[in-house]
PDB file of C-alpha atoms and ligand atoms in Angstrom:
ATOM      1  CA  UNK A   1       0.278   0.277   0.161  1.00 50.00           C
ATOM      2  CA  UNK A   2       1.453   3.641  -0.999  1.00 52.00           C
ATOM      3  CA  UNK A   3       1.872   5.498   2.273  1.00 59.00           C
ATOM      4  CA  UNK A   4      -0.377   7.596   4.040  1.00 64.00           C
ATOM      5  CA  UNK A   5      -1.421  11.325   2.120  1.00 74.00           C
ATOM      6  CA  UNK A   6      -3.262  12.410   5.221  1.00 85.00           C
ATOM      7  CA  UNK A   7      -0.941  15.469   7.050  1.00 93.00           C
ATOM      8  CA  UNK A   8      -0.891  15.385  10.725  1.00 96.00           C
ATOM      9  CA  UNK A   9      -0.752  18.659  12.984  1.00 97.00           C
ATOM     10  CA  UNK A  10       1.105  18.239  16.065  1.00 98.00           C
ATOM     11  CA  UNK A  11      -2.218  18.645  19.227  1.00 98.00           C
ATOM     12  CA  UNK A  12      -0.762  17.429  22.307  1.00 98.00           C
ATOM     13  CA  UNK A  13       3.176  17.237  22.240  1.00 98.00           C
ATOM     14  CA  UNK A  14       5.321  14.897  23.287  1.00 98.00           C
ATOM     15  CA  UNK A  15       6.779  16.348  26.518  1.00 98.00           C
ATOM     16  CA  UNK A  16       2.766  17.048  27.277  1.00 98.00           C
ATOM     17  CA  UNK A  17       1.754  13.983  27.064  1.00 98.00           C
ATOM     18  CA  UNK A  18       5.101  12.340  28.908  1.00 98.00           C
ATOM     19  CA  UNK A  19       4.573  15.569  32.562  1.00 98.00           C
ATOM     20  CA  UNK A  20       1.022  13.983  32.480  1.00 98.00           C
ATOM     21  CA  UNK A  21       1.758  10.502  32.063  1.00 98.00           C
ATOM     22  CA  UNK A  22       4.182  10.743  35.230  1.00 98.00           C
ATOM     23  CA  UNK A  23       1.496  12.170  37.247  1.00 98.00           C
ATOM     24  CA  UNK A  24      -0.934   9.412  36.446  1.00 98.00           C
ATOM     25  CA  UNK A  25       1.858   7.159  37.413  1.00 98.00           C
ATOM     26  CA  UNK A  26       2.173   8.992  40.861  1.00 98.00           C
ATOM     27  CA  UNK A  27      -1.778   8.357  41.278  1.00 98.00           C
ATOM     28  CA  UNK A  28      -2.232   5.045  40.217  1.00 98.00           C
ATOM     29  CA  UNK A  29       0.867   4.426  42.884  1.00 98.00           C
ATOM     30  CA  UNK A  30      -0.580   6.575  45.669  1.00 98.00           C
ATOM     31  CA  UNK A  31      -4.353   4.435  45.242  1.00 98.00           C
ATOM     32  CA  UNK A  32      -2.804   1.139  44.913  1.00 98.00           C
ATOM     33  CA  UNK A  33      -0.358   0.833  47.695  1.00 98.00           C
ATOM     34  CA  UNK A  34      -0.299  -2.566  49.237  1.00 97.00           C
ATOM     35  CA  UNK A  35      -2.418  -4.307  46.395  1.00 98.00           C
ATOM     36  CA  UNK A  36      -2.067  -6.878  44.184  1.00 98.00           C
ATOM     37  CA  UNK A  37      -2.681  -4.990  40.854  1.00 98.00           C
ATOM     38  CA  UNK A  38      -3.539  -5.686  37.256  1.00 98.00           C
ATOM     39  CA  UNK A  39      -2.859  -2.922  34.448  1.00 98.00           C
ATOM     40  CA  UNK A  40      -5.250  -4.026  31.605  1.00 98.00           C
ATOM     41  CA  UNK A  41      -4.496  -2.564  28.233  1.00 98.00           C
ATOM     42  CA  UNK A  42      -7.164  -2.607  25.592  1.00 97.00           C
ATOM     43  CA  UNK A  43      -5.986  -3.087  22.086  1.00 96.00           C
ATOM     44  CA  UNK A  44      -5.059  -2.446  20.181  1.00 95.00           C
ATOM     45  CA  UNK A  45      -4.928   2.167  21.208  1.00 96.00           C
ATOM     46  CA  UNK A  46      -3.846   1.987  24.552  1.00 98.00           C
ATOM     47  CA  UNK A  47      -0.504  -0.098  23.476  1.00 98.00           C
ATOM     48  CA  UNK A  48       2.065   2.636  23.355  1.00 98.00           C
ATOM     49  CA  UNK A  49       0.050   4.975  26.400  1.00 98.00           C
ATOM     50  CA  UNK A  50       0.111   2.198  28.543  1.00 98.00           C
ATOM     51  CA  UNK A  51       4.139   0.912  28.306  1.00 98.00           C
ATOM     52  CA  UNK A  52       4.869   4.531  29.430  1.00 98.00           C
ATOM     53  CA  UNK A  53       2.706   4.856  32.079  1.00 98.00           C
ATOM     54  CA  UNK A  54       3.109   1.199  33.497  1.00 98.00           C
ATOM     55  CA  UNK A  55       7.386   2.554  33.958  1.00 98.00           C
ATOM     56  CA  UNK A  56       5.604   5.831  35.930  1.00 98.00           C
ATOM     57  CA  UNK A  57       3.865   3.082  38.075  1.00 98.00           C
ATOM     58  CA  UNK A  58       6.319   2.589  40.981  1.00 98.00           C
ATOM     59  CA  UNK A  59       4.710  -0.424  42.371  1.00 97.00           C
ATOM     60  CA  UNK A  60       5.091  -3.817  42.132  1.00 97.00           C
ATOM     61  CA  UNK A  61       2.184  -5.344  39.052  1.00 98.00           C
ATOM     62  CA  UNK A  62       1.471  -7.301  36.190  1.00 98.00           C
ATOM     63  CA  UNK A  63      -0.189  -6.455  32.638  1.00 98.00           C
ATOM     64  CA  UNK A  64      -2.260  -7.631  30.423  1.00 98.00           C
ATOM     65  CA  UNK A  65      -4.551  -6.813  27.689  1.00 98.00           C
ATOM     66  CA  UNK A  66      -8.225  -7.041  26.645  1.00 98.00           C
ATOM     67  CA  UNK A  67      -9.057  -6.547  23.037  1.00 96.00           C
ATOM     68  CA  UNK A  68     -12.353  -4.923  21.405  1.00 91.00           C
ATOM     69  CA  UNK A  69     -13.512  -3.767  18.527  1.00 85.00           C
ATOM     70  CA  UNK A  70     -16.245  -0.906  17.402  1.00 74.00           C
ATOM     71  CA  UNK A  71     -14.755   1.037  14.603  1.00 55.00           C
ATOM     72  CA  UNK A  72     -14.429   0.649  10.605  1.00 54.00           C
ATOM     73  CA  UNK A  73     -11.919   3.782   9.822  1.00 48.00           C
ATOM     74  CA  UNK A  74     -13.273   6.434  11.230  1.00 47.00           C
ATOM     75  CA  UNK A  75     -17.462   5.845  11.857  1.00 50.00           C
ATOM     76  CA  UNK A  76     -18.243   4.442  14.558  1.00 53.00           C
ATOM     77  CA  UNK A  77     -20.572   0.098  14.051  1.00 56.00           C
ATOM     78  CA  UNK A  78     -21.902   1.051  16.976  1.00 63.00           C
ATOM     79  CA  UNK A  79     -21.690  -2.425  18.190  1.00 79.00           C
ATOM     80  CA  UNK A  80     -18.591  -3.244  20.753  1.00 87.00           C
ATOM     81  CA  UNK A  81     -17.326  -6.690  20.093  1.00 89.00           C
ATOM     82  CA  UNK A  82     -14.705  -8.056  23.033  1.00 94.00           C
ATOM     83  CA  UNK A  83     -12.246  -9.472  20.737  1.00 94.00           C
ATOM     84  CA  UNK A  84      -9.395 -10.736  23.188  1.00 96.00           C
ATOM     85  CA  UNK A  85      -9.816 -11.620  26.471  1.00 96.00           C
ATOM     86  CA  UNK A  86      -7.893 -11.646  29.790  1.00 98.00           C
ATOM     87  CA  UNK A  87      -4.824 -14.196  29.869  1.00 97.00           C
ATOM     88  CA  UNK A  88      -4.995 -14.996  34.029  1.00 96.00           C
ATOM     89  CA  UNK A  89      -7.761 -15.232  36.123  1.00 96.00           C
ATOM     90  CA  UNK A  90      -7.636 -11.731  38.147  1.00 97.00           C
ATOM     91  CA  UNK A  91     -10.658 -12.307  40.808  1.00 98.00           C
ATOM     92  CA  UNK A  92      -9.671 -10.434  43.806  1.00 98.00           C
ATOM     93  CA  UNK A  93      -7.240  -8.364  41.839  1.00 98.00           C
ATOM     94  CA  UNK A  94      -7.658  -4.642  41.297  1.00 98.00           C
ATOM     95  CA  UNK A  95      -7.535  -3.464  37.878  1.00 98.00           C
ATOM     96  CA  UNK A  96      -7.042  -0.513  36.382  1.00 98.00           C
ATOM     97  CA  UNK A  97      -9.109  -0.328  32.880  1.00 98.00           C
ATOM     98  CA  UNK A  98      -6.094   1.257  30.312  1.00 98.00           C
ATOM     99  CA  UNK A  99      -7.464   2.865  26.999  1.00 98.00           C
ATOM    100  CA  UNK A 100      -6.588   5.612  24.383  1.00 97.00           C
ATOM    101  CA  UNK A 101      -9.750   7.264  24.089  1.00 97.00           C
ATOM    102  CA  UNK A 102     -13.509   7.571  25.214  1.00 96.00           C
ATOM    103  CA  UNK A 103     -15.558   8.712  23.011  1.00 94.00           C
ATOM    104  CA  UNK A 104     -19.297   7.989  22.837  1.00 93.00           C
ATOM    105  CA  UNK A 105     -18.199   5.464  25.834  1.00 94.00           C
ATOM    106  CA  UNK A 106     -19.676   2.465  24.506  1.00 93.00           C
ATOM    107  CA  UNK A 107     -16.501   0.534  23.914  1.00 93.00           C
ATOM    108  CA  UNK A 108     -15.518   0.976  27.938  1.00 95.00           C
ATOM    109  CA  UNK A 109     -19.417  -0.011  28.930  1.00 95.00           C
ATOM    110  CA  UNK A 110     -18.757  -2.871  27.369  1.00 94.00           C
ATOM    111  CA  UNK A 111     -15.780  -3.717  28.905  1.00 96.00           C
ATOM    112  CA  UNK A 112     -16.135  -2.499  32.253  1.00 96.00           C
ATOM    113  CA  UNK A 113     -19.249  -5.063  32.285  1.00 95.00           C
ATOM    114  CA  UNK A 114     -17.225  -7.882  31.079  1.00 96.00           C
ATOM    115  CA  UNK A 115     -14.536  -7.226  33.557  1.00 97.00           C
ATOM    116  CA  UNK A 116     -16.905  -7.145  36.411  1.00 97.00           C
ATOM    117  CA  UNK A 117     -17.771 -10.871  34.905  1.00 96.00           C
ATOM    118  CA  UNK A 118     -14.226 -11.720  36.128  1.00 97.00           C
ATOM    119  CA  UNK A 119     -14.747 -10.950  40.160  1.00 98.00           C
ATOM    120  CA  UNK A 120     -11.787  -8.225  40.181  1.00 98.00           C
ATOM    121  CA  UNK A 121     -11.497  -6.293  43.574  1.00 98.00           C
ATOM    122  CA  UNK A 122     -11.760  -2.879  42.388  1.00 98.00           C
ATOM    123  CA  UNK A 123     -11.635  -1.546  38.608  1.00 98.00           C
ATOM    124  CA  UNK A 124     -10.360   1.737  37.802  1.00 98.00           C
ATOM    125  CA  UNK A 125     -10.713   3.769  34.695  1.00 98.00           C
ATOM    126  CA  UNK A 126      -7.492   5.111  32.896  1.00 98.00           C
ATOM    127  CA  UNK A 127      -7.959   6.661  29.572  1.00 98.00           C
ATOM    128  CA  UNK A 128      -5.447   8.850  27.953  1.00 98.00           C
ATOM    129  CA  UNK A 129      -8.766  11.404  26.335  1.00 98.00           C
ATOM    130  CA  UNK A 130     -12.250  11.862  26.716  1.00 97.00           C
ATOM    131  CA  UNK A 131     -14.159  13.617  24.406  1.00 96.00           C
ATOM    132  CA  UNK A 132     -17.423  14.781  26.747  1.00 94.00           C
ATOM    133  CA  UNK A 133     -18.917  16.105  24.187  1.00 93.00           C
ATOM    134  CA  UNK A 134     -19.523  12.815  22.163  1.00 89.00           C
ATOM    135  CA  UNK A 135     -20.649  11.120  25.581  1.00 92.00           C
ATOM    136  CA  UNK A 136     -23.069   8.176  25.026  1.00 93.00           C
ATOM    137  CA  UNK A 137     -23.214   7.041  28.786  1.00 94.00           C
ATOM    138  CA  UNK A 138     -21.756   8.373  31.659  1.00 93.00           C
ATOM    139  CA  UNK A 139     -18.318   6.753  32.487  1.00 95.00           C
ATOM    140  CA  UNK A 140     -16.562   7.518  35.611  1.00 94.00           C
ATOM    141  CA  UNK A 141     -13.272   7.736  34.944  1.00 98.00           C
ATOM    142  CA  UNK A 142     -10.685   7.942  37.980  1.00 98.00           C
ATOM    143  CA  UNK A 143      -7.337   9.116  35.743  1.00 98.00           C
ATOM    144  CA  UNK A 144      -8.015  11.100  32.445  1.00 98.00           C
ATOM    145  CA  UNK A 145      -4.845  12.189  30.550  1.00 98.00           C
ATOM    146  CA  UNK A 146      -6.730  15.241  28.657  1.00 98.00           C
ATOM    147  CA  UNK A 147     -10.213  16.435  27.999  1.00 98.00           C
ATOM    148  CA  UNK A 148     -10.614  16.678  23.907  1.00 97.00           C
ATOM    149  CA  UNK A 149     -12.985  18.225  21.585  1.00 96.00           C
ATOM    150  CA  UNK A 150     -14.881  16.690  19.101  1.00 93.00           C
ATOM    151  CA  UNK A 151     -11.820  16.161  16.595  1.00 92.00           C
ATOM    152  CA  UNK A 152     -10.135  13.037  15.260  1.00 95.00           C
ATOM    153  CA  UNK A 153      -6.744  12.830  16.776  1.00 97.00           C
ATOM    154  CA  UNK A 154      -4.171  10.045  15.574  1.00 98.00           C
ATOM    155  CA  UNK A 155      -0.984   9.184  16.882  1.00 98.00           C
ATOM    156  CA  UNK A 156       0.459   8.027  19.881  1.00 98.00           C
ATOM    157  CA  UNK A 157      -1.205   4.609  19.797  1.00 98.00           C
ATOM    158  CA  UNK A 158      -4.483   5.507  18.033  1.00 98.00           C
ATOM    159  CA  UNK A 159      -4.729   5.035  14.569  1.00 97.00           C
ATOM    160  CA  UNK A 160      -6.726   6.499  11.485  1.00 95.00           C
ATOM    161  CA  UNK A 161      -6.823   3.045   9.280  1.00 94.00           C
ATOM    162  CA  UNK A 162      -4.349   1.488  10.695  1.00 96.00           C
ATOM    163  CA  UNK A 163      -1.452   4.266   9.996  1.00 96.00           C
ATOM    164  CA  UNK A 164       0.459   6.995  12.027  1.00 97.00           C
ATOM    165  CA  UNK A 165       0.168   4.871  15.671  1.00 98.00           C
ATOM    166  CA  UNK A 166       4.194   5.590  15.928  1.00 98.00           C
ATOM    167  CA  UNK A 167       3.772   9.308  16.083  1.00 98.00           C
ATOM    168  CA  UNK A 168       5.341   9.520  19.816  1.00 98.00           C
ATOM    169  CA  UNK A 169       2.733  12.688  19.949  1.00 98.00           C
ATOM    170  CA  UNK A 170      -0.997  12.933  19.748  1.00 98.00           C
ATOM    171  CA  UNK A 171      -1.719  15.039  16.285  1.00 98.00           C
ATOM    172  CA  UNK A 172      -5.234  15.500  14.397  1.00 97.00           C
ATOM    173  CA  UNK A 173      -5.227  14.637  10.709  1.00 91.00           C
ATOM    174  CA  UNK A 174      -6.015  17.271   8.109  1.00 86.00           C
ATOM    175  CA  UNK A 175      -6.644  15.310   4.775  1.00 74.00           C
ATOM    176  CA  UNK A 176      -4.791  15.956   1.662  1.00 64.00           C
ATOM    177  CA  UNK A 177      -7.780  16.010  -0.852  1.00 59.00           C
TER     178      UNK A 177
HETATM  179  P1  5GP B 201     -16.421   4.775  21.650  1.00 76.25           P
HETATM  180  O1  5GP B 201     -16.828   3.354  22.255  1.00 76.25           O
HETATM  181  O2  5GP B 201     -15.636   5.406  23.106  1.00 76.25           O
HETATM  182  O3  5GP B 201     -17.383   5.730  20.774  1.00 76.25           O
HETATM  183  O4  5GP B 201     -14.708   4.509  21.058  1.00 76.25           O
HETATM  184  C1  5GP B 201     -13.878   4.343  21.306  1.00 76.25           C
HETATM  185  C2  5GP B 201     -12.766   3.931  20.833  1.00 76.25           C
HETATM  186  O5  5GP B 201     -13.310   4.366  19.347  1.00 76.25           O
HETATM  187  C3  5GP B 201     -11.083   3.981  20.525  1.00 76.25           C
HETATM  188  O6  5GP B 201     -10.499   3.106  21.737  1.00 76.25           O
HETATM  189  C4  5GP B 201     -11.006   4.268  19.726  1.00 76.25           C
HETATM  190  O7  5GP B 201     -10.414   3.466  19.436  1.00 76.25           O
HETATM  191  C5  5GP B 201     -11.987   4.751  18.658  1.00 76.25           C
HETATM  192  N1  5GP B 201     -11.485   5.950  18.304  1.00 76.25           N
HETATM  193  C6  5GP B 201     -13.059   7.447  19.084  1.00 76.25           C
HETATM  194  N2  5GP B 201     -12.293   8.944  19.033  1.00 76.25           N
HETATM  195  C7  5GP B 201     -11.152   8.131  17.965  1.00 76.25           C
HETATM  196  C8  5GP B 201      -9.987   9.267  17.688  1.00 76.25           C
HETATM  197  O8  5GP B 201     -10.413  10.435  17.476  1.00 76.25           O
HETATM  198  N3  5GP B 201      -9.481   9.043  17.103  1.00 76.25           N
HETATM  199  C9  5GP B 201      -8.866   7.501  16.651  1.00 76.25           C
HETATM  200  N4  5GP B 201      -7.714   7.435  16.087  1.00 76.25           N
HETATM  201  N5  5GP B 201      -9.737   6.501  17.171  1.00 76.25           N
HETATM  202  C10 5GP B 201     -10.834   6.803  18.334  1.00 76.25           C
END
């Protein structure tokens, strides 16, 4: 396939992300002292955020992944499927679900219901980005990176048709037409 023709403008810089991720890591560590903790990344979009975040949490912890799929390109189908489950039992453990972005909230709602069925001791939500104007269900976010407007963002793990995940910043796509 040809290289992407999109132009991406920096929206949240690498240094602002780094600073915020370190703060979130300190908050998560403070709240989970002495607790058996598993940080669960939502594939694929959270992979870079999770990798940076777990290194900012100064606690013994486990890492796992869960897969969810709802989007085709940039438009939602409204249906959310769990495409990959946790690799180990988490009953009695303290979970932090790590998501790249909360848009309508439908993916997170589905994942919360799914994870509660695994009977964790607690379940907290950490998301890098949240678009409050687009929320269709209320999700109680415990650790939030940045509130943003109704923009389609890419980079730092987030894609548009599988492109741009490797950008070190969060950017906005300006389509070259
Ligand atoms: P929700 O179910 O909250 O509407 O959507 C959550 C998922 O939609 C995210 O995990 C992400 O995969 C995708 N998504 C929502 N908004 C954006 C966006 O602005 N950029 C990208 N790349 N993905 C988004």
